[in-house]
Amino acid sequence: MTNRGAPEATSPPLGLYVHIPWCVRKCPYCDFNSHAAQGELEEQAYVDALLTDLAREEAGGRVVETLFIGGGTPSLFSGEAITRLLQGIRDTLDLASDTEITLEANPGAVDAAHFEAYREAGVNRLSIGIQSFDGDALQRLGRIHDARQAVEAFETARAAGFENINLDLMFGLPQQKLEEALDDLRRAIALGPEHLSWYQLTLEPHTPFHRHPPPLPADDLVWEMQEQGLELLAKAGYGRYETSAHALVGWRCRHNLNYWRFGDYLGIGAGAHGKITAGEVTRYWKE
C-alpha cells in the first residue's frame, strides 16, 4: 500500500474507475471504448498493465470510497483475474471498509462460477446489462442474449449472494411500442433489483446506428414511454436521483453520486479518464 502525502482537508470523495474494453460483440448503438474480443483474452497481461497504470496515479493518501469496473464487458474476465486486480488495488490504495465495488456483467457472458468468484474477490455490487426482455428488441439491438438468459443472469447473481444489483434497461428502441417499453419495466421490477437504470436510446456519432438509423418511435411516443415509465418506477418504490438512475431507499449508487456531485475519481485502463482536485481541478484520460 502506498501513501503519497496527506489529503487536503477539503478534498471531495475519491472513487476509482477501471476500464476493461473487450466484449463479445460491439453493439451498433455503443460509443464506448469497447472492442470485440478476438480469440483468447490476455487478461493477466491486461491486469498487469492496469496495476502498473494504477501505480502512477496520485491518490494523495486519500481513502477510496467507491470502485467501478466497467467496459466493455468485465464479466468476460475470469474470477482469478478479477481477484488479482482487486488485491493489487488494495495493495496500492487505501480502500474504505465499506467501499462500494461494482462490476458490470452481461447476460450470455457470465455464469454461476464467475458470479461466485467475483463475490469472493470482494465485488459487492453488480450492474447487469439487460437492456430489454423482448427477444425481437434484443436482436435489433445486436445483443448476444435472449430474454431467458436475462432473467437467469439476475437469478444466478442472487443465488451467488449479491444483495445489491442494478439492471440496465433502455427505451425508445427501434420499432418499440408503448406497452413493450412498459412491459420491460414491469418485468424488471418484478425481479426486485435494488437499482434500475433506465436509458433512452440515443444515436451517438460514429456508431452504426448513427450511420444507418433504425426506425425509432416518434418523439411523442418516446415522451409517453418516459412519463408512464417514471410513474411505474415511482409507484414501485424506485426513487429517481439522477437522469436515468432509480433506486430503492438506501440503494443509490455511490459511485454515480460521486460523479454527479463533482467528486474526484482516478481512472485506469484503456480509454479511462479521471478528475482530481488539488488546488485546481485536473481532468485526464487514457489512450
mmCIF file of C-alpha atoms in Angstrom:
data_model
loop_
_atom_site.group_PDB
_atom_site.id
_atom_site.type_symbol
_atom_site.label_atom_id
_atom_site.label_comp_id
_atom_site.label_asym_id
_atom_site.label_seq_id
_atom_site.Cartn_x
_atom_site.Cartn_y
_atom_site.Cartn_z
ATOM 1 C CA MET A 1 0.000 0.000 0.000
ATOM 2 C CA THR A 2 1.279 3.447 -0.856
ATOM 3 C CA ASN A 3 0.630 6.742 0.871
ATOM 4 C CA ARG A 4 1.612 9.773 -1.167
ATOM 5 C CA GLY A 5 1.107 12.556 1.306
ATOM 6 C CA ALA A 6 -1.711 13.778 3.491
ATOM 7 C CA PRO A 7 -5.038 14.567 1.816
ATOM 8 C CA GLU A 8 -6.306 18.118 1.804
ATOM 9 C CA ALA A 9 -8.969 18.754 4.426
ATOM 10 C CA THR A 10 -11.377 19.993 1.766
ATOM 11 C CA SER A 11 -10.812 17.167 -0.727
ATOM 12 C CA PRO A 12 -14.039 15.720 -2.202
ATOM 13 C CA PRO A 13 -14.775 11.969 -2.056
ATOM 14 C CA LEU A 14 -12.491 9.743 -4.136
ATOM 15 C CA GLY A 15 -13.541 6.914 -6.448
ATOM 16 C CA LEU A 16 -11.689 4.618 -8.839
ATOM 17 C CA TYR A 17 -12.867 3.648 -12.316
ATOM 18 C CA VAL A 18 -11.318 0.594 -14.025
ATOM 19 C CA HIS A 19 -11.970 0.055 -17.742
ATOM 20 C CA ILE A 20 -11.952 -3.368 -19.391
ATOM 21 C CA PRO A 21 -12.577 -2.721 -23.094
ATOM 22 C CA TRP A 22 -13.453 -6.146 -24.510
ATOM 23 C CA CYS A 23 -16.893 -7.507 -25.300
ATOM 24 C CA VAL A 24 -18.230 -10.500 -27.217
ATOM 25 C CA ARG A 25 -19.645 -8.272 -29.958
ATOM 26 C CA LYS A 26 -19.861 -4.499 -30.145
ATOM 27 C CA CYS A 27 -23.466 -3.312 -30.194
ATOM 28 C CA PRO A 28 -24.457 -0.947 -33.040
ATOM 29 C CA TYR A 29 -25.538 1.820 -30.643
ATOM 30 C CA CYS A 30 -22.437 1.710 -28.398
ATOM 31 C CA ASP A 31 -19.950 4.593 -28.482
ATOM 32 C CA PHE A 32 -17.845 3.482 -25.508
ATOM 33 C CA ASN A 33 -14.249 2.347 -25.931
ATOM 34 C CA SER A 34 -15.107 -1.310 -26.457
ATOM 35 C CA HIS A 35 -13.848 -3.907 -28.907
ATOM 36 C CA ALA A 36 -14.997 -7.393 -29.881
ATOM 37 C CA ALA A 37 -12.618 -9.943 -28.405
ATOM 38 C CA GLN A 38 -10.509 -11.813 -30.936
ATOM 39 C CA GLY A 39 -9.507 -15.209 -29.598
ATOM 40 C CA GLU A 40 -8.415 -15.752 -26.003
ATOM 41 C CA LEU A 41 -8.236 -12.654 -23.832
ATOM 42 C CA GLU A 42 -4.818 -11.783 -22.467
ATOM 43 C CA GLU A 43 -6.436 -10.949 -19.161
ATOM 44 C CA GLN A 44 -3.397 -11.480 -16.954
ATOM 45 C CA ALA A 45 -1.277 -9.164 -19.101
ATOM 46 C CA TYR A 46 -4.053 -6.578 -19.003
ATOM 47 C CA VAL A 47 -4.329 -6.822 -15.210
ATOM 48 C CA ASP A 48 -0.558 -6.273 -15.058
ATOM 49 C CA ALA A 49 -0.995 -3.160 -17.209
ATOM 50 C CA LEU A 50 -3.867 -1.901 -15.042
ATOM 51 C CA LEU A 51 -1.827 -2.229 -11.864
ATOM 52 C CA THR A 52 1.158 -0.534 -13.499
ATOM 53 C CA ASP A 53 -1.182 2.267 -14.563
ATOM 54 C CA LEU A 54 -2.551 2.490 -11.025
ATOM 55 C CA ALA A 55 0.941 2.826 -9.551
ATOM 56 C CA ARG A 56 1.302 6.100 -11.467
ATOM 57 C CA GLU A 57 -1.891 7.583 -10.038
ATOM 58 C CA GLU A 58 -1.848 10.185 -7.272
ATOM 59 C CA ALA A 59 -4.349 9.372 -4.543
ATOM 60 C CA GLY A 60 -2.578 11.728 -2.144
ATOM 61 C CA GLY A 61 -3.176 9.465 0.839
ATOM 62 C CA ARG A 62 -6.937 9.667 0.388
ATOM 63 C CA VAL A 63 -9.282 6.768 1.027
ATOM 64 C CA VAL A 64 -11.091 5.295 -1.975
ATOM 65 C CA GLU A 65 -14.815 5.069 -1.227
ATOM 66 C CA THR A 66 -16.131 3.590 -4.489
ATOM 67 C CA LEU A 67 -14.685 1.364 -7.209
ATOM 68 C CA PHE A 68 -16.372 0.670 -10.545
ATOM 69 C CA ILE A 69 -15.186 -1.924 -13.077
ATOM 70 C CA GLY A 70 -16.811 -1.072 -16.403
ATOM 71 C CA GLY A 71 -16.394 -1.762 -20.081
ATOM 72 C CA GLY A 72 -16.812 -3.367 -22.468
ATOM 73 C CA THR A 73 -17.882 -6.494 -20.656
ATOM 74 C CA PRO A 74 -15.805 -7.023 -17.492
ATOM 75 C CA SER A 75 -17.624 -10.302 -16.822
ATOM 76 C CA LEU A 76 -15.603 -11.824 -19.663
ATOM 77 C CA PHE A 77 -12.677 -11.840 -17.223
ATOM 78 C CA SER A 78 -12.172 -14.874 -15.017
ATOM 79 C CA GLY A 79 -12.643 -14.837 -11.284
ATOM 80 C CA GLU A 80 -8.889 -15.286 -10.889
ATOM 81 C CA ALA A 81 -8.164 -12.153 -12.929
ATOM 82 C CA ILE A 82 -10.672 -10.024 -11.004
ATOM 83 C CA THR A 83 -9.315 -11.377 -7.713
ATOM 84 C CA ARG A 84 -5.769 -10.406 -8.660
ATOM 85 C CA LEU A 85 -6.924 -6.996 -9.877
ATOM 86 C CA LEU A 86 -8.758 -6.188 -6.651
ATOM 87 C CA GLN A 87 -5.922 -7.463 -4.481
ATOM 88 C CA GLY A 88 -3.474 -5.305 -6.421
ATOM 89 C CA ILE A 89 -5.722 -2.295 -5.917
ATOM 90 C CA ARG A 90 -5.895 -2.987 -2.172
ATOM 91 C CA ASP A 91 -2.106 -3.265 -2.055
ATOM 92 C CA THR A 92 -1.751 0.132 -3.734
ATOM 93 C CA LEU A 93 -4.582 2.260 -2.362
ATOM 94 C CA ASP A 94 -6.402 2.706 0.923
ATOM 95 C CA LEU A 95 -9.924 1.345 0.457
ATOM 96 C CA ALA A 96 -12.652 2.218 2.931
ATOM 97 C CA SER A 97 -14.010 -0.712 4.928
ATOM 98 C CA ASP A 98 -17.373 -0.211 3.211
ATOM 99 C CA THR A 99 -16.070 0.545 -0.289
ATOM 100 C CA GLU A 100 -18.773 0.042 -2.910
ATOM 101 C CA ILE A 101 -17.227 -2.269 -5.540
ATOM 102 C CA THR A 102 -19.305 -2.573 -8.718
ATOM 103 C CA LEU A 103 -18.673 -4.853 -11.682
ATOM 104 C CA GLU A 104 -20.580 -4.704 -14.967
ATOM 105 C CA ALA A 105 -21.837 -8.025 -16.318
ATOM 106 C CA ASN A 106 -23.811 -9.039 -19.374
ATOM 107 C CA PRO A 107 -26.174 -11.997 -19.746
ATOM 108 C CA GLY A 108 -24.632 -14.547 -22.053
ATOM 109 C CA ALA A 109 -21.138 -13.644 -20.849
ATOM 110 C CA VAL A 110 -21.255 -14.870 -17.263
ATOM 111 C CA ASP A 111 -22.239 -17.931 -15.222
ATOM 112 C CA ALA A 112 -22.653 -19.025 -11.604
ATOM 113 C CA ALA A 113 -18.958 -19.815 -11.155
ATOM 114 C CA HIS A 114 -17.998 -16.322 -12.337
ATOM 115 C CA PHE A 115 -20.512 -14.625 -10.036
ATOM 116 C CA GLU A 116 -19.366 -16.669 -7.052
ATOM 117 C CA ALA A 117 -15.706 -15.872 -7.774
ATOM 118 C CA TYR A 118 -16.434 -12.148 -8.140
ATOM 119 C CA ARG A 119 -18.285 -12.174 -4.835
ATOM 120 C CA GLU A 120 -15.400 -13.976 -3.144
ATOM 121 C CA ALA A 121 -12.962 -11.434 -4.620
ATOM 122 C CA GLY A 122 -14.827 -8.588 -2.934
ATOM 123 C CA VAL A 123 -17.260 -7.325 -5.567
ATOM 124 C CA ASN A 124 -20.390 -6.285 -3.642
ATOM 125 C CA ARG A 125 -22.492 -4.690 -6.382
ATOM 126 C CA LEU A 126 -23.381 -5.907 -9.872
ATOM 127 C CA SER A 127 -24.674 -3.925 -12.831
ATOM 128 C CA ILE A 128 -26.275 -6.287 -15.346
ATOM 129 C CA GLY A 129 -26.846 -5.078 -18.910
ATOM 130 C CA ILE A 130 -30.318 -6.440 -19.638
ATOM 131 C CA GLN A 131 -31.476 -3.601 -21.983
ATOM 132 C CA SER A 132 -34.765 -5.394 -22.769
ATOM 133 C CA PHE A 133 -36.689 -8.575 -22.013
ATOM 134 C CA ASP A 134 -38.131 -8.658 -25.542
ATOM 135 C CA GLY A 135 -36.376 -11.113 -27.823
ATOM 136 C CA ASP A 136 -37.037 -9.170 -31.018
ATOM 137 C CA ALA A 137 -35.847 -5.929 -29.437
ATOM 138 C CA LEU A 138 -32.659 -7.610 -28.234
ATOM 139 C CA GLN A 139 -31.941 -8.863 -31.745
ATOM 140 C CA ARG A 140 -32.485 -5.397 -33.217
ATOM 141 C CA LEU A 141 -30.044 -4.017 -30.634
ATOM 142 C CA GLY A 142 -27.421 -6.589 -31.578
ATOM 143 C CA ARG A 143 -27.338 -8.115 -28.104
ATOM 144 C CA ILE A 144 -25.918 -11.619 -27.613
ATOM 145 C CA HIS A 145 -28.506 -12.778 -25.037
ATOM 146 C CA ASP A 146 -32.208 -13.553 -25.048
ATOM 147 C CA ALA A 147 -34.960 -12.838 -22.518
ATOM 148 C CA ARG A 148 -34.492 -16.154 -20.702
ATOM 149 C CA GLN A 149 -30.781 -15.508 -20.231
ATOM 150 C CA ALA A 150 -31.556 -12.027 -18.914
ATOM 151 C CA VAL A 151 -33.719 -13.424 -16.120
ATOM 152 C CA GLU A 152 -31.269 -16.256 -15.435
ATOM 153 C CA ALA A 153 -28.388 -13.796 -15.045
ATOM 154 C CA PHE A 154 -30.255 -11.936 -12.320
ATOM 155 C CA GLU A 155 -31.372 -15.103 -10.526
ATOM 156 C CA THR A 156 -27.864 -16.564 -10.700
ATOM 157 C CA ALA A 157 -26.387 -13.380 -9.249
ATOM 158 C CA ARG A 158 -28.868 -13.512 -6.374
ATOM 159 C CA ALA A 159 -28.052 -17.161 -5.719
ATOM 160 C CA ALA A 160 -24.356 -16.228 -5.602
ATOM 161 C CA GLY A 161 -25.117 -13.891 -2.702
ATOM 162 C CA PHE A 162 -25.316 -10.467 -4.339
ATOM 163 C CA GLU A 163 -27.635 -8.201 -2.382
ATOM 164 C CA ASN A 164 -27.030 -5.042 -4.420
ATOM 165 C CA ILE A 165 -27.887 -5.415 -8.110
ATOM 166 C CA ASN A 166 -28.579 -2.850 -10.806
ATOM 167 C CA LEU A 167 -30.346 -3.699 -14.050
ATOM 168 C CA ASP A 168 -29.733 -1.583 -17.154
ATOM 169 C CA LEU A 169 -32.774 -1.097 -19.396
ATOM 170 C CA MET A 170 -33.357 1.038 -22.486
ATOM 171 C CA PHE A 171 -36.480 2.537 -24.045
ATOM 172 C CA GLY A 172 -37.251 4.259 -27.317
ATOM 173 C CA LEU A 173 -35.892 1.190 -29.087
ATOM 174 C CA PRO A 174 -36.287 0.511 -32.818
ATOM 175 C CA GLN A 175 -39.956 -0.225 -33.611
ATOM 176 C CA GLN A 176 -40.813 -0.288 -29.902
ATOM 177 C CA LYS A 177 -44.424 0.230 -28.830
ATOM 178 C CA LEU A 178 -45.549 1.870 -25.588
ATOM 179 C CA GLU A 179 -46.680 -1.347 -23.912
ATOM 180 C CA GLU A 180 -43.451 -3.096 -24.870
ATOM 181 C CA ALA A 181 -41.398 -0.423 -23.133
ATOM 182 C CA LEU A 182 -43.591 -0.548 -20.042
ATOM 183 C CA ASP A 183 -43.564 -4.351 -20.009
ATOM 184 C CA ASP A 184 -39.757 -4.288 -19.858
ATOM 185 C CA LEU A 185 -40.010 -2.157 -16.729
ATOM 186 C CA ARG A 186 -42.697 -4.350 -15.168
ATOM 187 C CA ARG A 187 -40.596 -7.467 -15.693
ATOM 188 C CA ALA A 188 -37.537 -5.796 -14.219
ATOM 189 C CA ILE A 189 -39.472 -4.514 -11.205
ATOM 190 C CA ALA A 190 -40.920 -7.993 -10.623
ATOM 191 C CA LEU A 191 -37.388 -9.363 -10.199
ATOM 192 C CA GLY A 192 -36.804 -6.960 -7.315
ATOM 193 C CA PRO A 193 -33.403 -5.384 -8.045
ATOM 194 C CA GLU A 194 -32.200 -2.685 -5.672
ATOM 195 C CA HIS A 195 -31.452 -0.313 -8.546
ATOM 196 C CA LEU A 196 -32.728 0.284 -12.078
ATOM 197 C CA SER A 197 -31.008 2.378 -14.748
ATOM 198 C CA TRP A 198 -33.479 3.307 -17.497
ATOM 199 C CA TYR A 199 -31.917 4.984 -20.516
ATOM 200 C CA GLN A 200 -33.432 6.405 -23.675
ATOM 201 C CA LEU A 201 -31.675 5.050 -26.755
ATOM 202 C CA THR A 202 -29.697 7.791 -28.461
ATOM 203 C CA LEU A 203 -27.935 7.627 -31.813
ATOM 204 C CA GLU A 204 -24.371 8.526 -30.945
ATOM 205 C CA PRO A 205 -21.957 9.816 -33.617
ATOM 206 C CA HIS A 206 -19.616 7.299 -35.252
ATOM 207 C CA THR A 207 -21.840 4.308 -34.417
ATOM 208 C CA PRO A 208 -23.559 2.018 -36.953
ATOM 209 C CA PHE A 209 -26.958 3.212 -35.697
ATOM 210 C CA HIS A 210 -25.925 6.814 -36.384
ATOM 211 C CA ARG A 211 -24.679 5.993 -39.881
ATOM 212 C CA HIS A 212 -27.727 3.860 -40.716
ATOM 213 C CA PRO A 213 -30.543 4.966 -38.371
ATOM 214 C CA PRO A 214 -33.102 2.292 -37.497
ATOM 215 C CA PRO A 215 -36.830 3.157 -37.408
ATOM 216 C CA LEU A 216 -37.322 4.734 -33.979
ATOM 217 C CA PRO A 217 -40.583 5.630 -32.198
ATOM 218 C CA ALA A 218 -41.877 9.157 -32.733
ATOM 219 C CA ASP A 219 -40.827 11.776 -30.188
ATOM 220 C CA ASP A 220 -44.350 11.993 -28.733
ATOM 221 C CA LEU A 221 -44.405 8.234 -28.178
ATOM 222 C CA VAL A 222 -40.972 8.269 -26.532
ATOM 223 C CA TRP A 223 -42.193 11.052 -24.241
ATOM 224 C CA GLU A 224 -45.208 8.938 -23.275
ATOM 225 C CA MET A 225 -42.951 5.949 -22.594
ATOM 226 C CA GLN A 226 -40.857 8.089 -20.287
ATOM 227 C CA GLU A 227 -43.765 9.654 -18.425
ATOM 228 C CA GLN A 228 -45.615 6.392 -17.826
ATOM 229 C CA GLY A 229 -42.366 4.574 -17.067
ATOM 230 C CA LEU A 230 -41.361 7.113 -14.437
ATOM 231 C CA GLU A 231 -44.773 6.699 -12.833
ATOM 232 C CA LEU A 232 -44.361 2.909 -12.768
ATOM 233 C CA LEU A 233 -40.937 3.185 -11.169
ATOM 234 C CA ALA A 234 -42.093 5.651 -8.536
ATOM 235 C CA LYS A 235 -45.091 3.506 -7.579
ATOM 236 C CA ALA A 236 -42.773 0.513 -7.181
ATOM 237 C CA GLY A 237 -40.579 2.470 -4.773
ATOM 238 C CA TYR A 238 -37.724 3.334 -7.123
ATOM 239 C CA GLY A 239 -36.807 6.947 -6.456
ATOM 240 C CA ARG A 240 -35.233 8.912 -9.289
ATOM 241 C CA TYR A 241 -32.000 10.556 -8.144
ATOM 242 C CA GLU A 242 -30.336 11.436 -11.456
ATOM 243 C CA THR A 243 -31.302 11.479 -15.125
ATOM 244 C CA SER A 244 -31.594 7.724 -15.675
ATOM 245 C CA ALA A 245 -30.984 6.208 -12.227
ATOM 246 C CA HIS A 246 -33.703 4.888 -9.924
ATOM 247 C CA ALA A 247 -33.154 3.145 -6.599
ATOM 248 C CA LEU A 248 -34.996 1.698 -3.653
ATOM 249 C CA VAL A 249 -34.425 3.604 -0.420
ATOM 250 C CA GLY A 250 -30.835 3.181 0.728
ATOM 251 C CA TRP A 251 -29.554 1.691 -2.537
ATOM 252 C CA ARG A 252 -28.383 4.649 -4.621
ATOM 253 C CA CYS A 253 -25.139 4.021 -6.482
ATOM 254 C CA ARG A 254 -22.471 5.862 -4.515
ATOM 255 C CA HIS A 255 -20.045 5.838 -7.439
ATOM 256 C CA ASN A 256 -22.566 7.565 -9.720
ATOM 257 C CA LEU A 257 -23.419 10.058 -6.998
ATOM 258 C CA ASN A 258 -19.748 10.947 -6.717
ATOM 259 C CA TYR A 259 -19.742 11.861 -10.416
ATOM 260 C CA TRP A 260 -22.893 13.935 -10.090
ATOM 261 C CA ARG A 261 -21.584 15.753 -7.032
ATOM 262 C CA PHE A 262 -18.320 16.619 -8.812
ATOM 263 C CA GLY A 263 -16.259 14.314 -6.634
ATOM 264 C CA ASP A 264 -12.805 13.072 -7.585
ATOM 265 C CA TYR A 265 -12.043 9.794 -9.300
ATOM 266 C CA LEU A 266 -8.979 8.028 -10.608
ATOM 267 C CA GLY A 267 -9.228 6.258 -13.956
ATOM 268 C CA ILE A 268 -7.141 3.303 -15.123
ATOM 269 C CA GLY A 269 -7.316 1.208 -18.266
ATOM 270 C CA ALA A 270 -7.673 1.846 -21.990
ATOM 271 C CA GLY A 271 -9.879 4.883 -22.545
ATOM 272 C CA ALA A 272 -10.428 5.597 -18.844
ATOM 273 C CA HIS A 273 -10.436 9.159 -17.591
ATOM 274 C CA GLY A 274 -10.248 10.789 -14.189
ATOM 275 C CA LYS A 275 -10.669 14.063 -12.359
ATOM 276 C CA ILE A 276 -8.588 15.191 -9.395
ATOM 277 C CA THR A 277 -8.907 18.319 -7.262
ATOM 278 C CA ALA A 278 -5.589 19.522 -5.858
ATOM 279 C CA GLY A 279 -5.891 23.265 -5.527
ATOM 280 C CA GLU A 280 -7.330 23.233 -9.042
ATOM 281 C CA VAL A 281 -9.417 20.700 -10.960
ATOM 282 C CA THR A 282 -7.448 18.463 -13.323
ATOM 283 C CA ARG A 283 -9.099 16.127 -15.826
ATOM 284 C CA TYR A 284 -7.172 13.431 -17.669
ATOM 285 C CA TRP A 285 -7.834 10.475 -19.906
ATOM 286 C CA LYS A 286 -6.022 7.339 -21.027
ATOM 287 C CA GLU A 287 -5.467 6.112 -24.577
#
